[in-house]
PDB file of C-alpha atoms in Angstrom:
ATOM      1  CA  UNK A   1      12.337   1.389  14.366  1.00 82.00           C
ATOM      2  CA  UNK A   2      11.462  -0.326  11.125  1.00 86.00           C
ATOM      3  CA  UNK A   3      11.880   1.624   7.915  1.00 91.00           C
ATOM      4  CA  UNK A   4      12.181   1.227   4.146  1.00 95.00           C
ATOM      5  CA  UNK A   5      14.178   3.485   1.844  1.00 95.00           C
ATOM      6  CA  UNK A   6      13.867   3.277  -1.914  1.00 95.00           C
ATOM      7  CA  UNK A   7      15.378   5.270  -4.721  1.00 91.00           C
ATOM      8  CA  UNK A   8      13.638   8.468  -5.685  1.00 89.00           C
ATOM      9  CA  UNK A   9      11.946   8.710  -9.019  1.00 89.00           C
ATOM     10  CA  UNK A  10      10.864   9.235 -11.542  1.00 95.00           C
ATOM     11  CA  UNK A  11      12.844   6.648 -13.460  1.00 97.00           C
ATOM     12  CA  UNK A  12      12.497   7.011 -17.225  1.00 98.00           C
ATOM     13  CA  UNK A  13      13.599   4.170 -19.508  1.00 98.00           C
ATOM     14  CA  UNK A  14      13.190   3.179 -23.113  1.00 98.00           C
ATOM     15  CA  UNK A  15      11.371  -0.030 -23.950  1.00 98.00           C
ATOM     16  CA  UNK A  16      13.557  -3.155 -23.567  1.00 97.00           C
ATOM     17  CA  UNK A  17      15.982  -1.397 -21.197  1.00 98.00           C
ATOM     18  CA  UNK A  18      17.181  -3.004 -17.955  1.00 98.00           C
ATOM     19  CA  UNK A  19      15.470  -1.847 -14.788  1.00 98.00           C
ATOM     20  CA  UNK A  20      16.825  -1.615 -11.249  1.00 98.00           C
ATOM     21  CA  UNK A  21      14.984   0.069  -8.398  1.00 98.00           C
ATOM     22  CA  UNK A  22      16.990   0.073  -5.183  1.00 98.00           C
ATOM     23  CA  UNK A  23      15.423  -0.693  -1.813  1.00 98.00           C
ATOM     24  CA  UNK A  24      17.096  -0.964   1.586  1.00 97.00           C
ATOM     25  CA  UNK A  25      15.464  -1.617   4.924  1.00 96.00           C
ATOM     26  CA  UNK A  26      16.002  -1.312   8.649  1.00 94.00           C
ATOM     27  CA  UNK A  27      14.314  -3.860  10.882  1.00 90.00           C
ATOM     28  CA  UNK A  28      14.919  -6.017  13.897  1.00 83.00           C
ATOM     29  CA  UNK A  29      14.546  -9.727  13.475  1.00 81.00           C
ATOM     30  CA  UNK A  30      13.663 -11.300  10.155  1.00 84.00           C
ATOM     31  CA  UNK A  31      11.003  -9.392   8.256  1.00 91.00           C
ATOM     32  CA  UNK A  32       9.272 -10.479   5.077  1.00 92.00           C
ATOM     33  CA  UNK A  33       9.957  -8.182   2.134  1.00 95.00           C
ATOM     34  CA  UNK A  34       7.624  -7.175  -0.668  1.00 96.00           C
ATOM     35  CA  UNK A  35       7.329  -5.223  -3.885  1.00 98.00           C
ATOM     36  CA  UNK A  36       3.899  -3.806  -4.662  1.00 97.00           C
ATOM     37  CA  UNK A  37       2.907  -2.093  -7.926  1.00 98.00           C
ATOM     38  CA  UNK A  38       0.320   0.655  -8.403  1.00 96.00           C
ATOM     39  CA  UNK A  39      -1.025   1.428 -11.882  1.00 95.00           C
ATOM     40  CA  UNK A  40      -2.557   4.877 -12.457  1.00 90.00           C
ATOM     41  CA  UNK A  41      -5.779   5.431 -10.544  1.00 88.00           C
ATOM     42  CA  UNK A  42      -5.737   1.984  -8.939  1.00 92.00           C
ATOM     43  CA  UNK A  43      -4.918   0.356  -5.631  1.00 94.00           C
ATOM     44  CA  UNK A  44      -1.697  -1.497  -4.929  1.00 95.00           C
ATOM     45  CA  UNK A  45      -1.189  -5.105  -5.894  1.00 96.00           C
ATOM     46  CA  UNK A  46       1.487  -7.511  -4.779  1.00 96.00           C
ATOM     47  CA  UNK A  47       4.204  -7.994  -7.380  1.00 98.00           C
ATOM     48  CA  UNK A  48       6.524 -10.360  -5.515  1.00 97.00           C
ATOM     49  CA  UNK A  49       7.722 -11.245  -2.051  1.00 95.00           C
ATOM     50  CA  UNK A  50      10.481 -13.037  -0.129  1.00 96.00           C
ATOM     51  CA  UNK A  51      10.181 -14.324   3.397  1.00 92.00           C
ATOM     52  CA  UNK A  52      13.748 -15.215   4.379  1.00 92.00           C
ATOM     53  CA  UNK A  53      17.345 -14.384   3.598  1.00 93.00           C
ATOM     54  CA  UNK A  54      18.611 -15.359   0.122  1.00 95.00           C
ATOM     55  CA  UNK A  55      15.071 -16.027  -1.124  1.00 96.00           C
ATOM     56  CA  UNK A  56      14.358 -14.704  -4.604  1.00 97.00           C
ATOM     57  CA  UNK A  57      10.878 -13.470  -5.392  1.00 97.00           C
ATOM     58  CA  UNK A  58       9.849 -13.358  -9.031  1.00 98.00           C
ATOM     59  CA  UNK A  59       6.778 -12.515 -11.090  1.00 97.00           C
ATOM     60  CA  UNK A  60       6.060 -11.211 -14.611  1.00 96.00           C
ATOM     61  CA  UNK A  61       9.793 -10.989 -15.378  1.00 97.00           C
ATOM     62  CA  UNK A  62      10.553  -8.978 -12.238  1.00 98.00           C
ATOM     63  CA  UNK A  63      12.948 -10.346  -9.620  1.00 98.00           C
ATOM     64  CA  UNK A  64      14.256  -9.326  -6.205  1.00 98.00           C
ATOM     65  CA  UNK A  65      16.601 -11.143  -3.833  1.00 98.00           C
ATOM     66  CA  UNK A  66      16.441 -10.808  -0.039  1.00 97.00           C
ATOM     67  CA  UNK A  67      19.987  -9.792   0.979  1.00 96.00           C
ATOM     68  CA  UNK A  68      20.313  -9.761   4.735  1.00 93.00           C
ATOM     69  CA  UNK A  69      24.008  -8.865   4.719  1.00 94.00           C
ATOM     70  CA  UNK A  70      23.293  -5.627   2.827  1.00 96.00           C
ATOM     71  CA  UNK A  71      19.686  -5.222   4.129  1.00 96.00           C
ATOM     72  CA  UNK A  72      18.517  -4.798   0.546  1.00 97.00           C
ATOM     73  CA  UNK A  73      15.738  -6.026  -1.749  1.00 98.00           C
ATOM     74  CA  UNK A  74      16.420  -4.408  -5.125  1.00 98.00           C
ATOM     75  CA  UNK A  75      13.860  -4.857  -7.900  1.00 98.00           C
ATOM     76  CA  UNK A  76      15.135  -5.835 -11.353  1.00 98.00           C
ATOM     77  CA  UNK A  77      13.718  -6.598 -14.771  1.00 98.00           C
ATOM     78  CA  UNK A  78      15.762  -7.461 -17.813  1.00 97.00           C
ATOM     79  CA  UNK A  79      13.578  -5.832 -20.466  1.00 97.00           C
ATOM     80  CA  UNK A  80      10.858  -3.348 -19.515  1.00 98.00           C
ATOM     81  CA  UNK A  81       7.713  -2.704 -21.523  1.00 98.00           C
ATOM     82  CA  UNK A  82       5.522   0.369 -21.812  1.00 97.00           C
ATOM     83  CA  UNK A  83       2.899  -1.508 -19.791  1.00 97.00           C
ATOM     84  CA  UNK A  84       5.320  -1.622 -16.825  1.00 98.00           C
ATOM     85  CA  UNK A  85       4.865   2.120 -16.318  1.00 97.00           C
ATOM     86  CA  UNK A  86       3.589   2.412 -12.753  1.00 97.00           C
ATOM     87  CA  UNK A  87       4.632   3.272  -9.207  1.00 96.00           C
ATOM     88  CA  UNK A  88       6.590   0.586  -7.360  1.00 97.00           C
ATOM     89  CA  UNK A  89       6.588   0.313  -3.566  1.00 97.00           C
ATOM     90  CA  UNK A  90       9.053  -1.659  -1.484  1.00 97.00           C
ATOM     91  CA  UNK A  91       7.657  -2.839   1.871  1.00 95.00           C
ATOM     92  CA  UNK A  92       8.403  -4.962   4.895  1.00 93.00           C
ATOM     93  CA  UNK A  93       6.301  -6.814   7.417  1.00 90.00           C
ATOM     94  CA  UNK A  94       7.480  -8.322  10.691  1.00 78.00           C
ATOM     95  CA  UNK A  95       6.390 -11.862  11.365  1.00 59.00           C
ATOM     96  CA  UNK A  96       3.277 -11.892  13.506  1.00 58.00           C
ATOM     97  CA  UNK A  97       2.869  -8.127  13.212  1.00 55.00           C
ATOM     98  CA  UNK A  98      -0.144  -6.411  11.737  1.00 69.00           C
ATOM     99  CA  UNK A  99       1.450  -3.348  10.190  1.00 80.00           C
ATOM    100  CA  UNK A 100       3.314  -3.140   6.920  1.00 90.00           C
ATOM    101  CA  UNK A 101       5.974  -0.463   6.427  1.00 91.00           C
ATOM    102  CA  UNK A 102       6.017   1.015   2.917  1.00 93.00           C
ATOM    103  CA  UNK A 103       8.705   2.951   1.124  1.00 94.00           C
ATOM    104  CA  UNK A 104       7.839   6.261  -0.549  1.00 93.00           C
ATOM    105  CA  UNK A 105       7.368   4.657  -3.964  1.00 95.00           C
ATOM    106  CA  UNK A 106       9.305   5.005  -7.238  1.00 96.00           C
ATOM    107  CA  UNK A 107       7.520   6.095 -10.367  1.00 96.00           C
ATOM    108  CA  UNK A 108       8.635   4.341 -13.573  1.00 97.00           C
ATOM    109  CA  UNK A 109       7.978   5.720 -17.043  1.00 97.00           C
ATOM    110  CA  UNK A 110       8.763   3.483 -20.013  1.00 98.00           C
ATOM    111  CA  UNK A 111       8.909   5.127 -23.441  1.00 97.00           C
ATOM    112  CA  UNK A 112       8.126   3.277 -26.660  1.00 96.00           C
TER     113      UNK A 112
ATOM    114  CA  UNK B   1     -14.268 -13.729  -6.738  1.00 67.00           C
ATOM    115  CA  UNK B   2     -12.854 -12.681  -3.402  1.00 74.00           C
ATOM    116  CA  UNK B   3     -11.602  -9.174  -2.974  1.00 93.00           C
ATOM    117  CA  UNK B   4     -11.990  -5.712  -1.515  1.00 96.00           C
ATOM    118  CA  UNK B   5     -14.475  -3.159  -2.780  1.00 96.00           C
ATOM    119  CA  UNK B   6     -14.413   0.558  -2.091  1.00 97.00           C
ATOM    120  CA  UNK B   7     -17.159   2.916  -3.023  1.00 91.00           C
ATOM    121  CA  UNK B   8     -17.558   5.332  -4.526  1.00 92.00           C
ATOM    122  CA  UNK B   9     -14.475   5.673  -6.753  1.00 93.00           C
ATOM    123  CA  UNK B  10     -14.822   9.479  -6.859  1.00 95.00           C
ATOM    124  CA  UNK B  11     -16.390  11.580  -4.129  1.00 94.00           C
ATOM    125  CA  UNK B  12     -16.920  15.317  -3.945  1.00 94.00           C
ATOM    126  CA  UNK B  13     -17.898  17.164  -0.782  1.00 91.00           C
ATOM    127  CA  UNK B  14     -18.169  20.726   0.381  1.00 91.00           C
ATOM    128  CA  UNK B  15     -15.799  21.978   3.043  1.00 90.00           C
ATOM    129  CA  UNK B  16     -17.119  21.420   6.559  1.00 89.00           C
ATOM    130  CA  UNK B  17     -19.129  18.295   5.731  1.00 92.00           C
ATOM    131  CA  UNK B  18     -18.400  14.866   7.151  1.00 94.00           C
ATOM    132  CA  UNK B  19     -18.117  12.065   4.604  1.00 95.00           C
ATOM    133  CA  UNK B  20     -17.959   8.273   4.990  1.00 96.00           C
ATOM    134  CA  UNK B  21     -15.935   6.040   2.688  1.00 97.00           C
ATOM    135  CA  UNK B  22     -17.005   2.435   2.325  1.00 97.00           C
ATOM    136  CA  UNK B  23     -14.703  -0.608   2.442  1.00 98.00           C
ATOM    137  CA  UNK B  24     -15.997  -4.179   2.194  1.00 98.00           C
ATOM    138  CA  UNK B  25     -14.033  -7.431   1.925  1.00 97.00           C
ATOM    139  CA  UNK B  26     -15.142 -11.022   1.343  1.00 96.00           C
ATOM    140  CA  UNK B  27     -11.710 -12.561   1.933  1.00 93.00           C
ATOM    141  CA  UNK B  28     -12.559 -13.505   5.537  1.00 92.00           C
ATOM    142  CA  UNK B  29      -9.546 -11.495   6.712  1.00 92.00           C
ATOM    143  CA  UNK B  30      -9.340 -10.371  10.313  1.00 91.00           C
ATOM    144  CA  UNK B  31      -7.163  -7.281   9.857  1.00 92.00           C
ATOM    145  CA  UNK B  32      -8.173  -4.192   7.863  1.00 94.00           C
ATOM    146  CA  UNK B  33      -6.407  -0.902   7.204  1.00 95.00           C
ATOM    147  CA  UNK B  34      -6.993   2.603   5.879  1.00 97.00           C
ATOM    148  CA  UNK B  35      -4.238   4.542   4.144  1.00 97.00           C
ATOM    149  CA  UNK B  36      -4.059   8.022   2.705  1.00 97.00           C
ATOM    150  CA  UNK B  37      -2.030   8.763  -0.431  1.00 94.00           C
ATOM    151  CA  UNK B  38      -1.260  12.278  -1.638  1.00 91.00           C
ATOM    152  CA  UNK B  39       0.021  13.036  -5.168  1.00 83.00           C
ATOM    153  CA  UNK B  40       3.551  11.736  -5.620  1.00 79.00           C
ATOM    154  CA  UNK B  41       3.632  10.476  -2.058  1.00 82.00           C
ATOM    155  CA  UNK B  42       3.769   7.109  -0.351  1.00 87.00           C
ATOM    156  CA  UNK B  43       1.121   5.586   1.896  1.00 93.00           C
ATOM    157  CA  UNK B  44       0.322   6.915   5.344  1.00 94.00           C
ATOM    158  CA  UNK B  45      -1.585   4.740   7.805  1.00 94.00           C
ATOM    159  CA  UNK B  46      -4.755   6.318   9.218  1.00 97.00           C
ATOM    160  CA  UNK B  47      -6.383   3.531  11.253  1.00 97.00           C
ATOM    161  CA  UNK B  48      -6.205  -0.234  11.427  1.00 94.00           C
ATOM    162  CA  UNK B  49      -8.289  -2.992  12.986  1.00 93.00           C
ATOM    163  CA  UNK B  50      -7.034  -6.420  13.939  1.00 90.00           C
ATOM    164  CA  UNK B  51     -10.416  -7.833  14.918  1.00 91.00           C
ATOM    165  CA  UNK B  52     -14.100  -6.943  15.043  1.00 94.00           C
ATOM    166  CA  UNK B  53     -15.000  -4.194  17.553  1.00 96.00           C
ATOM    167  CA  UNK B  54     -11.372  -3.163  17.963  1.00 94.00           C
ATOM    168  CA  UNK B  55      -9.235  -0.615  16.116  1.00 96.00           C
ATOM    169  CA  UNK B  56      -6.086   1.453  16.642  1.00 95.00           C
ATOM    170  CA  UNK B  57      -4.867   4.818  15.448  1.00 96.00           C
ATOM    171  CA  UNK B  58      -2.206   4.892  12.809  1.00 94.00           C
ATOM    172  CA  UNK B  59       0.228   7.686  12.058  1.00 92.00           C
ATOM    173  CA  UNK B  60      -2.281  10.331  10.908  1.00 96.00           C
ATOM    174  CA  UNK B  61      -5.578   9.572  12.701  1.00 97.00           C
ATOM    175  CA  UNK B  62      -6.509  13.163  13.585  1.00 96.00           C
ATOM    176  CA  UNK B  63      -9.679  14.254  11.816  1.00 96.00           C
ATOM    177  CA  UNK B  64     -10.721  10.691  10.956  1.00 97.00           C
ATOM    178  CA  UNK B  65     -12.883   8.055  12.641  1.00 97.00           C
ATOM    179  CA  UNK B  66     -13.653   4.396  11.953  1.00 98.00           C
ATOM    180  CA  UNK B  67     -15.869   1.553  13.148  1.00 98.00           C
ATOM    181  CA  UNK B  68     -15.543  -2.224  12.884  1.00 97.00           C
ATOM    182  CA  UNK B  69     -18.928  -3.721  13.698  1.00 97.00           C
ATOM    183  CA  UNK B  70     -18.645  -6.526  11.161  1.00 97.00           C
ATOM    184  CA  UNK B  71     -15.645  -8.550  10.021  1.00 96.00           C
ATOM    185  CA  UNK B  72     -16.219  -7.678   6.378  1.00 97.00           C
ATOM    186  CA  UNK B  73     -16.717  -3.927   6.762  1.00 98.00           C
ATOM    187  CA  UNK B  74     -14.417  -1.092   7.891  1.00 98.00           C
ATOM    188  CA  UNK B  75     -15.884   2.338   6.980  1.00 98.00           C
ATOM    189  CA  UNK B  76     -13.810   5.500   7.330  1.00 98.00           C
ATOM    190  CA  UNK B  77     -15.374   8.865   8.195  1.00 97.00           C
ATOM    191  CA  UNK B  78     -13.496  11.984   7.195  1.00 96.00           C
ATOM    192  CA  UNK B  79     -14.678  14.663   9.590  1.00 94.00           C
ATOM    193  CA  UNK B  80     -14.736  18.426   9.233  1.00 90.00           C
ATOM    194  CA  UNK B  81     -11.801  18.506  11.671  1.00 89.00           C
ATOM    195  CA  UNK B  82      -9.489  17.089   8.996  1.00 90.00           C
ATOM    196  CA  UNK B  83      -7.647  20.163   7.736  1.00 89.00           C
ATOM    197  CA  UNK B  84      -6.734  18.921   4.273  1.00 91.00           C
ATOM    198  CA  UNK B  85      -8.977  15.969   3.335  1.00 93.00           C
ATOM    199  CA  UNK B  86      -8.516  15.974  -0.438  1.00 95.00           C
ATOM    200  CA  UNK B  87      -6.555  12.785  -1.200  1.00 96.00           C
ATOM    201  CA  UNK B  88      -6.707   9.225  -2.508  1.00 96.00           C
ATOM    202  CA  UNK B  89      -7.865   6.769   0.186  1.00 97.00           C
ATOM    203  CA  UNK B  90      -6.927   3.102   0.091  1.00 97.00           C
ATOM    204  CA  UNK B  91      -8.406   0.275   2.129  1.00 97.00           C
ATOM    205  CA  UNK B  92      -6.545  -2.997   2.630  1.00 96.00           C
ATOM    206  CA  UNK B  93      -6.899  -6.275   4.489  1.00 94.00           C
ATOM    207  CA  UNK B  94      -4.571  -8.992   5.713  1.00 90.00           C
ATOM    208  CA  UNK B  95      -4.970 -12.395   7.242  1.00 79.00           C
ATOM    209  CA  UNK B  96      -2.819 -12.335  10.411  1.00 68.00           C
ATOM    210  CA  UNK B  97      -1.578 -15.794   9.582  1.00 73.00           C
ATOM    211  CA  UNK B  98       0.028 -14.294   6.511  1.00 73.00           C
ATOM    212  CA  UNK B  99       1.812 -11.029   5.867  1.00 83.00           C
ATOM    213  CA  UNK B 100       0.606  -9.834   2.461  1.00 88.00           C
ATOM    214  CA  UNK B 101      -1.839  -6.933   2.210  1.00 92.00           C
ATOM    215  CA  UNK B 102      -4.680  -6.936  -0.300  1.00 93.00           C
ATOM    216  CA  UNK B 103      -5.839  -3.534  -1.505  1.00 96.00           C
ATOM    217  CA  UNK B 104      -9.086  -2.123  -2.795  1.00 97.00           C
ATOM    218  CA  UNK B 105      -9.235   0.135  -5.875  1.00 96.00           C
ATOM    219  CA  UNK B 106      -9.294   3.327  -3.799  1.00 96.00           C
ATOM    220  CA  UNK B 107     -11.602   6.335  -3.398  1.00 97.00           C
ATOM    221  CA  UNK B 108     -10.516   9.759  -4.586  1.00 96.00           C
ATOM    222  CA  UNK B 109     -12.018  12.382  -2.287  1.00 96.00           C
ATOM    223  CA  UNK B 110     -12.126  16.011  -3.370  1.00 95.00           C
ATOM    224  CA  UNK B 111     -13.294  18.667  -0.941  1.00 92.00           C
ATOM    225  CA  UNK B 112     -14.422  21.844  -2.649  1.00 88.00           C
TER     226      UNK B 112
END
């Protein structure tokens, strides 16, 4: 079946540090891949997405590249800010399907 | 502005009482979803609906019920049969032509 595995948190970084949150997936066919972010007490919002192999999604300084050969979609940011503190969810959706599969989430704390 | 509204943001109920959580969207999306999120946990799918007057059980439907009488509305009832109802509930929608989910702000239910 389809599944998403992401690194366990929490991840604690100092401001301006480099961020990587690992995400790997299992799926048949060619799913679309997503990163969602959840700030405290709020719903999830889409951070970035990629719909085919080798696509790079980017937004607000965050990037992730769809790697079919390694079935990965790792999230990166070159210099994190305190305001990036949140929970990050990796997810996949099969084309034409109506369900999205979410990873367990990774909590990020950024210290000033 | 288009979006998803959930009300109320905080809800308190006594054990043994049924409670209904509201979810309304004005995005003209066909598909709607209910998720449950427990502290430090990922999202678990309760119910989803692909079209008006139709819905399917998700992974943890026991103790919950839904209706989809209108395209814009997908209320969730937490019944007294739900053994541990205290959680954060998230509603989402998706246009089947796309694959991104849009989330509401969530309702935090506490059963006393």
